PDB file of C-alpha atoms in Angstrom:
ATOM      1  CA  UNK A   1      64.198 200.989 194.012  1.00  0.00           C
ATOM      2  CA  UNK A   2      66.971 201.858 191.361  1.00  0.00           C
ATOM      3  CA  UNK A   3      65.907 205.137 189.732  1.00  0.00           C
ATOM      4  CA  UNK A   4      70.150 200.831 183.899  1.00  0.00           C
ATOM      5  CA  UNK A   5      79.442 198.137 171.654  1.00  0.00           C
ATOM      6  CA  UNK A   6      79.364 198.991 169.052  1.00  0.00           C
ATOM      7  CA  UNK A   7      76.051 198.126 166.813  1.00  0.00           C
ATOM      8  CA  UNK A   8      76.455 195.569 163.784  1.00  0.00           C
ATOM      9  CA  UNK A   9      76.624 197.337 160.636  1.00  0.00           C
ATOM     10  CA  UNK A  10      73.424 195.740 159.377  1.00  0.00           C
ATOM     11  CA  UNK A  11      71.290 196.449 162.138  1.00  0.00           C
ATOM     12  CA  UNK A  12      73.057 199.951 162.111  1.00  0.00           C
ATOM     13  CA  UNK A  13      71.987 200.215 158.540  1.00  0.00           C
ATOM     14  CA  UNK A  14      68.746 199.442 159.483  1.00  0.00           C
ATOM     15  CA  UNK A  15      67.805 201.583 162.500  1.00  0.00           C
ATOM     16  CA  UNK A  16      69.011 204.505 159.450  1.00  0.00           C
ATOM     17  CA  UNK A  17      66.997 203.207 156.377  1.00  0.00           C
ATOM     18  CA  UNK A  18      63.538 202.833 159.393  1.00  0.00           C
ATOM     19  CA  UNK A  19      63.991 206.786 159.623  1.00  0.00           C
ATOM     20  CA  UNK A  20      64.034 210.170 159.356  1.00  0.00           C
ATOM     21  CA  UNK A  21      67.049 212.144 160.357  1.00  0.00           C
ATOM     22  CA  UNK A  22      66.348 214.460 163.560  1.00  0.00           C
ATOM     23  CA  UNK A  23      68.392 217.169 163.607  1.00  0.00           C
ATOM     24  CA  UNK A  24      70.558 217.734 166.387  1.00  0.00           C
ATOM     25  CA  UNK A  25      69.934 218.939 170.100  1.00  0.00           C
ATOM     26  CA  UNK A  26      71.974 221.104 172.112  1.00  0.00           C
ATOM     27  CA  UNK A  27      71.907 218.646 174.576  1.00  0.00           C
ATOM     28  CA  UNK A  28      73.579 216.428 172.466  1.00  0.00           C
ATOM     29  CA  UNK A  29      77.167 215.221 172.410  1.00  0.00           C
ATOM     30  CA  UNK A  30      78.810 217.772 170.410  1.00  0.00           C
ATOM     31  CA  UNK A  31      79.254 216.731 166.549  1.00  0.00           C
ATOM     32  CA  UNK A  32      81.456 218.385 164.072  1.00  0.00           C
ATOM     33  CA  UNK A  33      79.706 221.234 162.347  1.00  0.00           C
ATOM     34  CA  UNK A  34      78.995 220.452 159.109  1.00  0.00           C
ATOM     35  CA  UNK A  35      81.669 221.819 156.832  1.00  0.00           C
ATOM     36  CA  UNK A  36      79.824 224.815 154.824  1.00  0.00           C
ATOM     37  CA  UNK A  37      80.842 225.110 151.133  1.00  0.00           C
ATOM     38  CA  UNK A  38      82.987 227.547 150.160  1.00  0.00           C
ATOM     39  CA  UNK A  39      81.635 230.262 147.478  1.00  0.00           C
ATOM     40  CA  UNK A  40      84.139 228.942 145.046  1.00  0.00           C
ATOM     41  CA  UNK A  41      83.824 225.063 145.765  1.00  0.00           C
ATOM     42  CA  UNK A  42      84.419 223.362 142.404  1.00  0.00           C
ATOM     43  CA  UNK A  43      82.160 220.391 141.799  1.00  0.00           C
ATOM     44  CA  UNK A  44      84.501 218.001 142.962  1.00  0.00           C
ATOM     45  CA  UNK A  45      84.245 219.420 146.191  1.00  0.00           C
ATOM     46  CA  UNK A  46      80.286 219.101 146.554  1.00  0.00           C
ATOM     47  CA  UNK A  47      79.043 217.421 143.889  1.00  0.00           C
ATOM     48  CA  UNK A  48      75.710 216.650 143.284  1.00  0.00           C
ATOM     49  CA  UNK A  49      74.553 213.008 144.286  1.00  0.00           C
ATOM     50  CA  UNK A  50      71.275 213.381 143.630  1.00  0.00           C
ATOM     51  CA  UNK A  51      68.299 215.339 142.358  1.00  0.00           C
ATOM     52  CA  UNK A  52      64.468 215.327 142.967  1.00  0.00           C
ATOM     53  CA  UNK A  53      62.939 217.358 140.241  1.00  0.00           C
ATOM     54  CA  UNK A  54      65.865 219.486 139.574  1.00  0.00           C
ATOM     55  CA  UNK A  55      66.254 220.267 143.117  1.00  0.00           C
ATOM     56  CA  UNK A  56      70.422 218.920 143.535  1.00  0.00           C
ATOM     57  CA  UNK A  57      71.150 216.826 146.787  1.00  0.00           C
ATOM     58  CA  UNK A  58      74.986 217.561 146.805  1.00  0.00           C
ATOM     59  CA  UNK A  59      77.125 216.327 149.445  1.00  0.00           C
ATOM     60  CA  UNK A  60      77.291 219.149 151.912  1.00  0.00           C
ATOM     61  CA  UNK A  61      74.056 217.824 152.492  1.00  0.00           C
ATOM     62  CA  UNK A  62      74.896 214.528 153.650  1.00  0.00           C
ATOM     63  CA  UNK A  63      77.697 215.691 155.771  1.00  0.00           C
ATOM     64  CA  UNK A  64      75.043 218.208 157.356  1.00  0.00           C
ATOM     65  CA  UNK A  65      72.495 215.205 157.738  1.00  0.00           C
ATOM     66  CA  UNK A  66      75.651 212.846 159.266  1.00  0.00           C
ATOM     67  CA  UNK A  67      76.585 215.957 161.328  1.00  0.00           C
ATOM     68  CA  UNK A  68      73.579 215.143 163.455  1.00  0.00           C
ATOM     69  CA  UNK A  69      74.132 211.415 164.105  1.00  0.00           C
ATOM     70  CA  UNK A  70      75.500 209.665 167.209  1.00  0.00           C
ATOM     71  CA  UNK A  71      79.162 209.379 167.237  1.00  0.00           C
ATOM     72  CA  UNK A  72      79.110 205.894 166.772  1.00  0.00           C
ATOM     73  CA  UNK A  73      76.934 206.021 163.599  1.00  0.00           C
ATOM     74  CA  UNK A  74      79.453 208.682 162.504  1.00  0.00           C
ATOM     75  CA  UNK A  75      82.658 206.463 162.556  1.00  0.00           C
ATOM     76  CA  UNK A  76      80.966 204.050 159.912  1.00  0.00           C
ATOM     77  CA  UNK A  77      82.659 203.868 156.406  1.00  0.00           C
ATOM     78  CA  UNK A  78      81.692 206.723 153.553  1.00  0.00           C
ATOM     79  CA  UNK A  79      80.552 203.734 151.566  1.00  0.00           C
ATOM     80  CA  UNK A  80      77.818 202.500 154.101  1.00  0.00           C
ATOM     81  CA  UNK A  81      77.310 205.828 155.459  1.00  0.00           C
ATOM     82  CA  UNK A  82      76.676 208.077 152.323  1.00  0.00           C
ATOM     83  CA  UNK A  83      74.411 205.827 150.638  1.00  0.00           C
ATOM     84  CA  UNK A  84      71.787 205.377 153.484  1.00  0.00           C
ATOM     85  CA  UNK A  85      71.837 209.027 154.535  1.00  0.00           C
ATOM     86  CA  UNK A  86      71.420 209.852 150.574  1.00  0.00           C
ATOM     87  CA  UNK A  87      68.404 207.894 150.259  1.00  0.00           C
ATOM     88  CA  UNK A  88      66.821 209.498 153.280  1.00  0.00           C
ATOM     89  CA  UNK A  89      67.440 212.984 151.994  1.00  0.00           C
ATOM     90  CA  UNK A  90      65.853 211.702 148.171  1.00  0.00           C
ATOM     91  CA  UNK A  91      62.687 210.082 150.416  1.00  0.00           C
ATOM     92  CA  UNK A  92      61.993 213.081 152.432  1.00  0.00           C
ATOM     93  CA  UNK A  93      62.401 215.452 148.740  1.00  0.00           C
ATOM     94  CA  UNK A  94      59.926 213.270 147.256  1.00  0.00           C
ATOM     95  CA  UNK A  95      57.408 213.012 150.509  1.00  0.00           C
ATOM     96  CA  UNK A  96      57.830 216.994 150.305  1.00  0.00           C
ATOM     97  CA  UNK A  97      56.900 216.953 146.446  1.00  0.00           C
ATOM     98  CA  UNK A  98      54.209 215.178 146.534  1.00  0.00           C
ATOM     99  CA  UNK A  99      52.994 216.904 149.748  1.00  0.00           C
ATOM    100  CA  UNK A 100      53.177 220.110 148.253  1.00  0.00           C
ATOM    101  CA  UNK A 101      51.004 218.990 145.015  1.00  0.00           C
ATOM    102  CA  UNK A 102      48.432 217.377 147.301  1.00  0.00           C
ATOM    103  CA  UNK A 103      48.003 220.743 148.357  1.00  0.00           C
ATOM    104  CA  UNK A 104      49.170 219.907 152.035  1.00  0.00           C
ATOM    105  CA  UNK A 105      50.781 223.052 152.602  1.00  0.00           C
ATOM    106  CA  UNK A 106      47.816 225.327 151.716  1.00  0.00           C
ATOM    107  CA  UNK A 107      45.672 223.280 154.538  1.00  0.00           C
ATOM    108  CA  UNK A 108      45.342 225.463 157.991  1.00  0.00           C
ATOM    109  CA  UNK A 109      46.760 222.816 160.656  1.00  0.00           C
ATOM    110  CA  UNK A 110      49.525 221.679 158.374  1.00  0.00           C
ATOM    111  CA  UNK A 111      50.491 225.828 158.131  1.00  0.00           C
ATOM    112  CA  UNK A 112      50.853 226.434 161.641  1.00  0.00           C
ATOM    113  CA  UNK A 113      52.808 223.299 162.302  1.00  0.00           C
ATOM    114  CA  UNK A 114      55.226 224.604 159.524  1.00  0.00           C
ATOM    115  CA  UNK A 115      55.547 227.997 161.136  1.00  0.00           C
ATOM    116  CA  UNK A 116      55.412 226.822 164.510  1.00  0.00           C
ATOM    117  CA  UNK A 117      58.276 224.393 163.140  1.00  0.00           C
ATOM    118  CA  UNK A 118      60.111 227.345 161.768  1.00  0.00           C
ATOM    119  CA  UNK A 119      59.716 229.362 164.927  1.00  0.00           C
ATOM    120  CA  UNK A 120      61.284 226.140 167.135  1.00  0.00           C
ATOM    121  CA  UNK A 121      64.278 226.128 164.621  1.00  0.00           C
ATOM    122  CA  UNK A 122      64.591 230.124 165.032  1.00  0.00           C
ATOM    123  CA  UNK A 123      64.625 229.414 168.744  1.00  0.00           C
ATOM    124  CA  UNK A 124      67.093 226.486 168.832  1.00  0.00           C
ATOM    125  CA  UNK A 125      68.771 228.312 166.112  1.00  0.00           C
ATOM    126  CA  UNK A 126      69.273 231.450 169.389  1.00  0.00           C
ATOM    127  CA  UNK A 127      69.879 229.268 171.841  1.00  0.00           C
ATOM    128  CA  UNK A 128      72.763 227.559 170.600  1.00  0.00           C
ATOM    129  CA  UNK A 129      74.642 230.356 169.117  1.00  0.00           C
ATOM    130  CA  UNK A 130      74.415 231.994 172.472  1.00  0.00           C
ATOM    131  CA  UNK A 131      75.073 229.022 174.446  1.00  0.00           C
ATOM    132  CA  UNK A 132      77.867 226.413 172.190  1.00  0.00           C
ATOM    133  CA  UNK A 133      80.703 229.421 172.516  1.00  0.00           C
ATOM    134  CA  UNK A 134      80.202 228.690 176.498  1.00  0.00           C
ATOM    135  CA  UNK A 135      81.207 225.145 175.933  1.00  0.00           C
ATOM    136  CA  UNK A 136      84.818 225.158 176.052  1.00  0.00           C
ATOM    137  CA  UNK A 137      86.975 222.290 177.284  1.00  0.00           C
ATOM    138  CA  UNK A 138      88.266 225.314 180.105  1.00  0.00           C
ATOM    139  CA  UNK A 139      84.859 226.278 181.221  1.00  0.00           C
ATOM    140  CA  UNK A 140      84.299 222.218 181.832  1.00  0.00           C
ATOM    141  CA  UNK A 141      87.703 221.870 183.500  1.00  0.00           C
ATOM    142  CA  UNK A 142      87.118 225.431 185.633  1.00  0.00           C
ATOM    143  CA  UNK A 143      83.606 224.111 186.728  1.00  0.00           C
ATOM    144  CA  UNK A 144      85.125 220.855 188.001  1.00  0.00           C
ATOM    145  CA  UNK A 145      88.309 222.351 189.446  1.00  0.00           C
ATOM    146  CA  UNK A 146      85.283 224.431 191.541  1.00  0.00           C
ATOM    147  CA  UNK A 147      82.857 221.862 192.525  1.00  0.00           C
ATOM    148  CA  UNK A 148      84.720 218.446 192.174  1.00  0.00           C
ATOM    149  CA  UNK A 149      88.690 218.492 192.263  1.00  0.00           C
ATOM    150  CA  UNK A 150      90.089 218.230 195.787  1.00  0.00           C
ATOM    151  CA  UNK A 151      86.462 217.281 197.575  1.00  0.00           C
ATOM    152  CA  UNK A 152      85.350 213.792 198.675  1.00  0.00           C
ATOM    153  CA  UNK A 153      83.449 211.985 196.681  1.00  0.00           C
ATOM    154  CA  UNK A 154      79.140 211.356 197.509  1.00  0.00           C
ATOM    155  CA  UNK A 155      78.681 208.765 200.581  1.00  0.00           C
ATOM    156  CA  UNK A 156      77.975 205.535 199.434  1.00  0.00           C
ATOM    157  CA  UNK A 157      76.090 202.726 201.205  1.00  0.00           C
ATOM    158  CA  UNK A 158      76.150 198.955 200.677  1.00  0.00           C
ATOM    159  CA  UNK A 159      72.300 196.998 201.714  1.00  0.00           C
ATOM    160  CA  UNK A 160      70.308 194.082 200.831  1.00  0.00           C
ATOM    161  CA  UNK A 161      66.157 194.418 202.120  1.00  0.00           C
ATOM    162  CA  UNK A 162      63.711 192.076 202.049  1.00  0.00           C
ATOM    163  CA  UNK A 163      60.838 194.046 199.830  1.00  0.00           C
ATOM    164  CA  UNK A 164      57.049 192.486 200.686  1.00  0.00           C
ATOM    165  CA  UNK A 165      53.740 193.721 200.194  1.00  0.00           C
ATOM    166  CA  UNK A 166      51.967 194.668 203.784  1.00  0.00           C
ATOM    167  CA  UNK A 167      53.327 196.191 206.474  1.00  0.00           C
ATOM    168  CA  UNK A 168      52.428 193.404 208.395  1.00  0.00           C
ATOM    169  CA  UNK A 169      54.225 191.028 206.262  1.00  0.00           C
ATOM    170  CA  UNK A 170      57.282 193.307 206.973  1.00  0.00           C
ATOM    171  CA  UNK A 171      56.814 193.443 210.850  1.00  0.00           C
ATOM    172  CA  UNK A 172      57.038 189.727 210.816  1.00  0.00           C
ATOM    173  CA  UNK A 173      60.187 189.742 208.855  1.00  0.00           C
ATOM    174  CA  UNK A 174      61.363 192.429 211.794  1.00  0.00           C
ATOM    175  CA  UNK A 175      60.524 190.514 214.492  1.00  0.00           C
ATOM    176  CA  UNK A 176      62.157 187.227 212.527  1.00  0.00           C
ATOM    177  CA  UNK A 177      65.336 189.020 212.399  1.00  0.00           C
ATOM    178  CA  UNK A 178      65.547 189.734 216.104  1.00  0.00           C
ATOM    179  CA  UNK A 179      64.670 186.391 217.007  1.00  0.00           C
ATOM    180  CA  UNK A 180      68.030 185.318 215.071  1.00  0.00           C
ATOM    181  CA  UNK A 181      66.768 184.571 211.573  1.00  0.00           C
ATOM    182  CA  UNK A 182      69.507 184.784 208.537  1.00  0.00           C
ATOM    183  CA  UNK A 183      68.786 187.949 206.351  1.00  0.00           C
ATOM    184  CA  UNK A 184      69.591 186.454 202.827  1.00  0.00           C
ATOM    185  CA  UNK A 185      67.769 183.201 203.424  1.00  0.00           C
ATOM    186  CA  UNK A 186      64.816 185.260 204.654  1.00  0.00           C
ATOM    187  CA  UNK A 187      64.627 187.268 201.609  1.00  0.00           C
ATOM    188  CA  UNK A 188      65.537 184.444 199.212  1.00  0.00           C
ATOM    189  CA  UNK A 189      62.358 182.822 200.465  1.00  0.00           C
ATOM    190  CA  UNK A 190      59.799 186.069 201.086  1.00  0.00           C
ATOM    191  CA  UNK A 191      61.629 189.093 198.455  1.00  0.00           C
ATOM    192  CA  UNK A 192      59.210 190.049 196.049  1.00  0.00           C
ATOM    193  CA  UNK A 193      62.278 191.605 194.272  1.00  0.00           C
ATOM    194  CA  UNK A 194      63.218 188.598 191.895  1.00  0.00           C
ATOM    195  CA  UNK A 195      66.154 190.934 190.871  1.00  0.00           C
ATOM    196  CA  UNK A 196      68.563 190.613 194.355  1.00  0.00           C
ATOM    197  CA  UNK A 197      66.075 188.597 196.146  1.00  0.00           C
ATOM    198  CA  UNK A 198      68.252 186.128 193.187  1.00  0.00           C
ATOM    199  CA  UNK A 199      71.967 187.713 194.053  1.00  0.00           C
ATOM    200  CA  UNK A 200      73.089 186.843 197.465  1.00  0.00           C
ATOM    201  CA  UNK A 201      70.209 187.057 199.690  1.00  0.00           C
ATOM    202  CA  UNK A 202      68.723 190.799 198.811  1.00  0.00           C
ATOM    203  CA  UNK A 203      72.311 192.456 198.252  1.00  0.00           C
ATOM    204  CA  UNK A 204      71.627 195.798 196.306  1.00  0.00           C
ATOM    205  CA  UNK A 205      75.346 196.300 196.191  1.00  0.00           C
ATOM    206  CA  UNK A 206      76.905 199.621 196.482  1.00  0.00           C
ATOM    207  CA  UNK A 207      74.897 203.057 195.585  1.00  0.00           C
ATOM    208  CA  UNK A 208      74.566 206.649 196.142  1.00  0.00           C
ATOM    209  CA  UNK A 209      71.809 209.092 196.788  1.00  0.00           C
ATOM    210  CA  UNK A 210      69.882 209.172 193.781  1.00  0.00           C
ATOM    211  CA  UNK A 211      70.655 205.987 193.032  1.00  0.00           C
ATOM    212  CA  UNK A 212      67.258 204.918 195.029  1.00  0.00           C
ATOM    213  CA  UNK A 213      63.893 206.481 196.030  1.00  0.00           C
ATOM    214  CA  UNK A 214      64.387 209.247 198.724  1.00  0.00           C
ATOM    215  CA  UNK A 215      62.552 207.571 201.349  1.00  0.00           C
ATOM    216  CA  UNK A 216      64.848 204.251 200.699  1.00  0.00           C
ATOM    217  CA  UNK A 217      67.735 206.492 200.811  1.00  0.00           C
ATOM    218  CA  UNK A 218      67.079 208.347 203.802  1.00  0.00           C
ATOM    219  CA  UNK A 219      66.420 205.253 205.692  1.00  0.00           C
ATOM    220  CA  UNK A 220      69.361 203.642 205.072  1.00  0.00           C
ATOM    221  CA  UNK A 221      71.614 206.827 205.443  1.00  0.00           C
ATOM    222  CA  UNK A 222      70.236 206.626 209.266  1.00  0.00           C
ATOM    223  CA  UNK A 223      71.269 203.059 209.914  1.00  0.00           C
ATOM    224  CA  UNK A 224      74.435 202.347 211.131  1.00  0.00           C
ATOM    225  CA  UNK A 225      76.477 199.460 209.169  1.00  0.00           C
ATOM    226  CA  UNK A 226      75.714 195.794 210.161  1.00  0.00           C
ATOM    227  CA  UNK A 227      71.979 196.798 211.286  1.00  0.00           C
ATOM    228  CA  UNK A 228      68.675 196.471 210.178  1.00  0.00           C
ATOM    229  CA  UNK A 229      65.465 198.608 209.794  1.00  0.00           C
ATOM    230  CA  UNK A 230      63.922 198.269 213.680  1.00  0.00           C
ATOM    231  CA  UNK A 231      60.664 199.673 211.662  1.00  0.00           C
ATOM    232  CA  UNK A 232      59.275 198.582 207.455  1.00  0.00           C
ATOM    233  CA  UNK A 233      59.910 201.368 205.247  1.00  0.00           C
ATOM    234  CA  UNK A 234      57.486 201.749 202.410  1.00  0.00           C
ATOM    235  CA  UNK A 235      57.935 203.177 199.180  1.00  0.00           C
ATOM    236  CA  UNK A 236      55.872 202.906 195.848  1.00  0.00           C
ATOM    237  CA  UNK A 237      57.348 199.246 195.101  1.00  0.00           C
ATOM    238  CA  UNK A 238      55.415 197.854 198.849  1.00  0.00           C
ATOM    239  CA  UNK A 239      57.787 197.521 202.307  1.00  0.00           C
ATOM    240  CA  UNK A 240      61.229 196.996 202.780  1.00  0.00           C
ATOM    241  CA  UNK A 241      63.189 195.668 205.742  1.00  0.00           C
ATOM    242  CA  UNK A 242      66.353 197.026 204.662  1.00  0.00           C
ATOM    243  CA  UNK A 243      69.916 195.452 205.934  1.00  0.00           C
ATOM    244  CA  UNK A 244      72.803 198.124 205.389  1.00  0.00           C
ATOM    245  CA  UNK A 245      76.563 195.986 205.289  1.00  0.00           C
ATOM    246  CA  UNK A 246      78.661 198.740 204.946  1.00  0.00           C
ATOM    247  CA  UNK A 247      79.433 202.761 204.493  1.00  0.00           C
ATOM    248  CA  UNK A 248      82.210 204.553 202.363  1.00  0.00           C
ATOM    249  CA  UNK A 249      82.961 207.670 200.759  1.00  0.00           C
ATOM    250  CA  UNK A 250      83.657 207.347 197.029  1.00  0.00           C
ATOM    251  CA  UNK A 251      86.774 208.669 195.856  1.00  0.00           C
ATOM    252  CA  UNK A 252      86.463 212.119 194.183  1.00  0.00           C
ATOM    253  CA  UNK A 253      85.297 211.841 190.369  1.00  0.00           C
ATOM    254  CA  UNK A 254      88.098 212.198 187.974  1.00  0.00           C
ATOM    255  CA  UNK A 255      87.325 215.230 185.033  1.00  0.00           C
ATOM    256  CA  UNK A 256      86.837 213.147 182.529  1.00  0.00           C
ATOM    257  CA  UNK A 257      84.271 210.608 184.457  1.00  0.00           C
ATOM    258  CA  UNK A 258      82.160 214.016 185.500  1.00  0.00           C
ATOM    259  CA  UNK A 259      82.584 215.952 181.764  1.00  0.00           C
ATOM    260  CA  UNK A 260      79.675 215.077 179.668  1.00  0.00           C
ATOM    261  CA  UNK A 261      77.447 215.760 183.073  1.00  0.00           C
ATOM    262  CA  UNK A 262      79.302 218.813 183.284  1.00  0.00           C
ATOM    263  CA  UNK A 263      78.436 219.791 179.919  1.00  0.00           C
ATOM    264  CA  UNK A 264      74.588 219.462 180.612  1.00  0.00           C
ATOM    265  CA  UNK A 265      75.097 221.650 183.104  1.00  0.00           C
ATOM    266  CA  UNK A 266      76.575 224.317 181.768  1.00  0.00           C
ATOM    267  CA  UNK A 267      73.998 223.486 178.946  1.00  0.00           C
ATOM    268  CA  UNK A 268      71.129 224.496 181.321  1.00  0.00           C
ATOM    269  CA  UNK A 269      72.916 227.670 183.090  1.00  0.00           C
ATOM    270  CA  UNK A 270      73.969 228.817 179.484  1.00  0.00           C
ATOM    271  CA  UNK A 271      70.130 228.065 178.572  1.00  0.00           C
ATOM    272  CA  UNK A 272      68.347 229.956 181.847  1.00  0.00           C
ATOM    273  CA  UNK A 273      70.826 232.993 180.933  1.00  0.00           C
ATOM    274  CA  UNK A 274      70.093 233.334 177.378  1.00  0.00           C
ATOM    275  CA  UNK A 275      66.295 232.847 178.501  1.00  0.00           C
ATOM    276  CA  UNK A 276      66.854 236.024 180.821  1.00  0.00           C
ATOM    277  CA  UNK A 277      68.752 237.924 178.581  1.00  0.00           C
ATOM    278  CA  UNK A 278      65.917 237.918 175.876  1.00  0.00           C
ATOM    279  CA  UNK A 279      62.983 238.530 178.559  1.00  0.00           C
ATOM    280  CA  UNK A 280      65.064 241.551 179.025  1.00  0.00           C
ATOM    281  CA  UNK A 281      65.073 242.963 176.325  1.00  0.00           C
ATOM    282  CA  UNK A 282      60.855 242.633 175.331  1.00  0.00           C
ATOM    283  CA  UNK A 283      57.728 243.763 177.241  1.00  0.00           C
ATOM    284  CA  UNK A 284      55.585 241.072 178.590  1.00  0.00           C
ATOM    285  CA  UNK A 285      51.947 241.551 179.675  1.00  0.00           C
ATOM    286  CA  UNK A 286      49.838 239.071 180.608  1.00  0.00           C
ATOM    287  CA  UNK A 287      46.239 238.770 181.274  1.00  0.00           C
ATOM    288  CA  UNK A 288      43.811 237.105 183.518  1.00  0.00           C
ATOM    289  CA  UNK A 289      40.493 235.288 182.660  1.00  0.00           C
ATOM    290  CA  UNK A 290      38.529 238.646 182.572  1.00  0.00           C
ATOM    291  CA  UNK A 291      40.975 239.759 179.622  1.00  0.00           C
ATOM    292  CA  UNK A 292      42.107 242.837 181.930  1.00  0.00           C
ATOM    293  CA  UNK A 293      46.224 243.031 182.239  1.00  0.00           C
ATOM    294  CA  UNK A 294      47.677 241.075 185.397  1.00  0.00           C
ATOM    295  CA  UNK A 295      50.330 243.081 187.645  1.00  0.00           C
ATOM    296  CA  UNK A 296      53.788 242.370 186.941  1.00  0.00           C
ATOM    297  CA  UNK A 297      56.000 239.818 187.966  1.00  0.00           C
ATOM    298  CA  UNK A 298      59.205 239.143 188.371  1.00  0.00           C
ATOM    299  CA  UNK A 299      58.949 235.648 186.615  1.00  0.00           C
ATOM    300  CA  UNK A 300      61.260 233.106 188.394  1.00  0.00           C
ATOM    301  CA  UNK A 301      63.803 231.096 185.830  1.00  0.00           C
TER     302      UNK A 301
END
């Protein structure tokens, strides 16, 4: 119905050494941009840790590479840090090498997954220089202050249900329940939810909208506390006779509980605008199945 510390450093070390570093989203948590060397850097500054065939692997690169990692995986020690990140960037040189002499790159498939690689990284590459400036620690607070700050918080309801796999099975339970029969023993016994059919007799606890299927939801958002479902309500799981205990409106969200889902959002208007902005500025035809141009549209973003 529900729509679930820190990592040892050897299993950490690990999960790095098993792959390939994948560079970072815009979705993601914002990381510290990796610190660009400075036209007169001195060797000391970014010196070279490596080479593949004469090609230098300084450290610049690593910081880019760790610039991309979780922020947990960030916080470890230079020593344990550097070292597996290095050897990543000296595997994926060689792999590249030796792709290159195999003749990979002159093969047709592998060439349009390079450009079309190049072309994603040109896109990213637009998106998040026109959205990142948007992200500003005052556009998060100014978005809460609008939609959060000052306004209750979502309605919450507290149920248990008995979840079974006919109808009819579910009916019986009903018609149990007005005859005088206990809830919680009833779906300790018949729940084929081993999850709370196990924690006190069905109880689901307390949740939200969104939190559960829509057509869970909107049944128990109908019921008044200390009733139960007169009729089964099915969703994709089977049918529920569904027992709601209580009602409550949350307490507002505080701004730093709502910021990181703030920050998607703004993510996605920044996204849809910068989307607009560049249909704006080209000419887009588009054509049917008889190759003849289709009438323009306003296309809907």
């Amino acid at each position: 119905m529900r729509t679930t510390g820190p990592a040892k450093a050897v299993a950490t070390m690990a999960l790095l050494a098993s792959s390939f570093i994948i560079p970072p989203a815009l979705a993601a948590s914002p990381a510290p941009a990796p610190a660009a060397p400075a036209p007169a850097a001195t060797a000391d500054q970014n010196p070279v840790l490596a080479s593949v065939n004469g090609q230098p692997i300084r450290l610049t690169d690593v910081r880019q590479a760790m610039a991309s990692m979780p922020e947990q995986l960030r916080k470890l020690p230079d020593n344990i840090i550097v070292p597996i990140l290095l050897n990543q960037l000296v595997d994926q040189r060689a792999i590249q090498v030796a792709a290159t002499k195999s003749g990979l790159d002159k093969q047709p498939d592998v060439q349009q997954q390079m450009q079309t690689a190049a072309q994603n990284a040109l896109q990213n590459a637009y998106l998040s220089a026109q959205v990142t400036p948007s992200l500003t620690d005052d556009a998060i607070k100014a978005y809460y202050d609008k939609n959060y700050a000052n306004k209750p918080g979502a309605e919450e309801i507290h149920a248990r249900h008995i979840l079974v796999q006919t109808e009819e099975q579910a009916n019986d339970i009903i018609k149990q329940l007005k005859a005088g029969a206990d809830f919680g023993q009833l779906a300790a016994k018949l729940s084929k939810d081993p999850g709370s059919a196990k924690q006190n007799g069905g109880d689901l606890g307390w949740f939200k909208k969104g939190d559960m299927l829509p057509t869970f939801w909107d049944a128990a958002s109908a019921m008044q506390p200390n009733s139960f479902s007169q009729t089964p309500v099915h969703t994709q799981y089977g049918w529920h006779v569904i027992q709601v205990l209580g009602k409550r409106t949350a307490p507002t969200p505080t701004l730093d509980a709502m910021r990181d889902q703030i920050r998607q959002k703004l993510i996605q208007e920044g996204v849809q605008k910068a989307v607009s902005n560049a249909l704006a500025q080209v000419k887009v035809v588009r054509f049917g199945p008889d190759g003849k141009p289709l009438p323009e549209t306003q296309p809907e973003h």
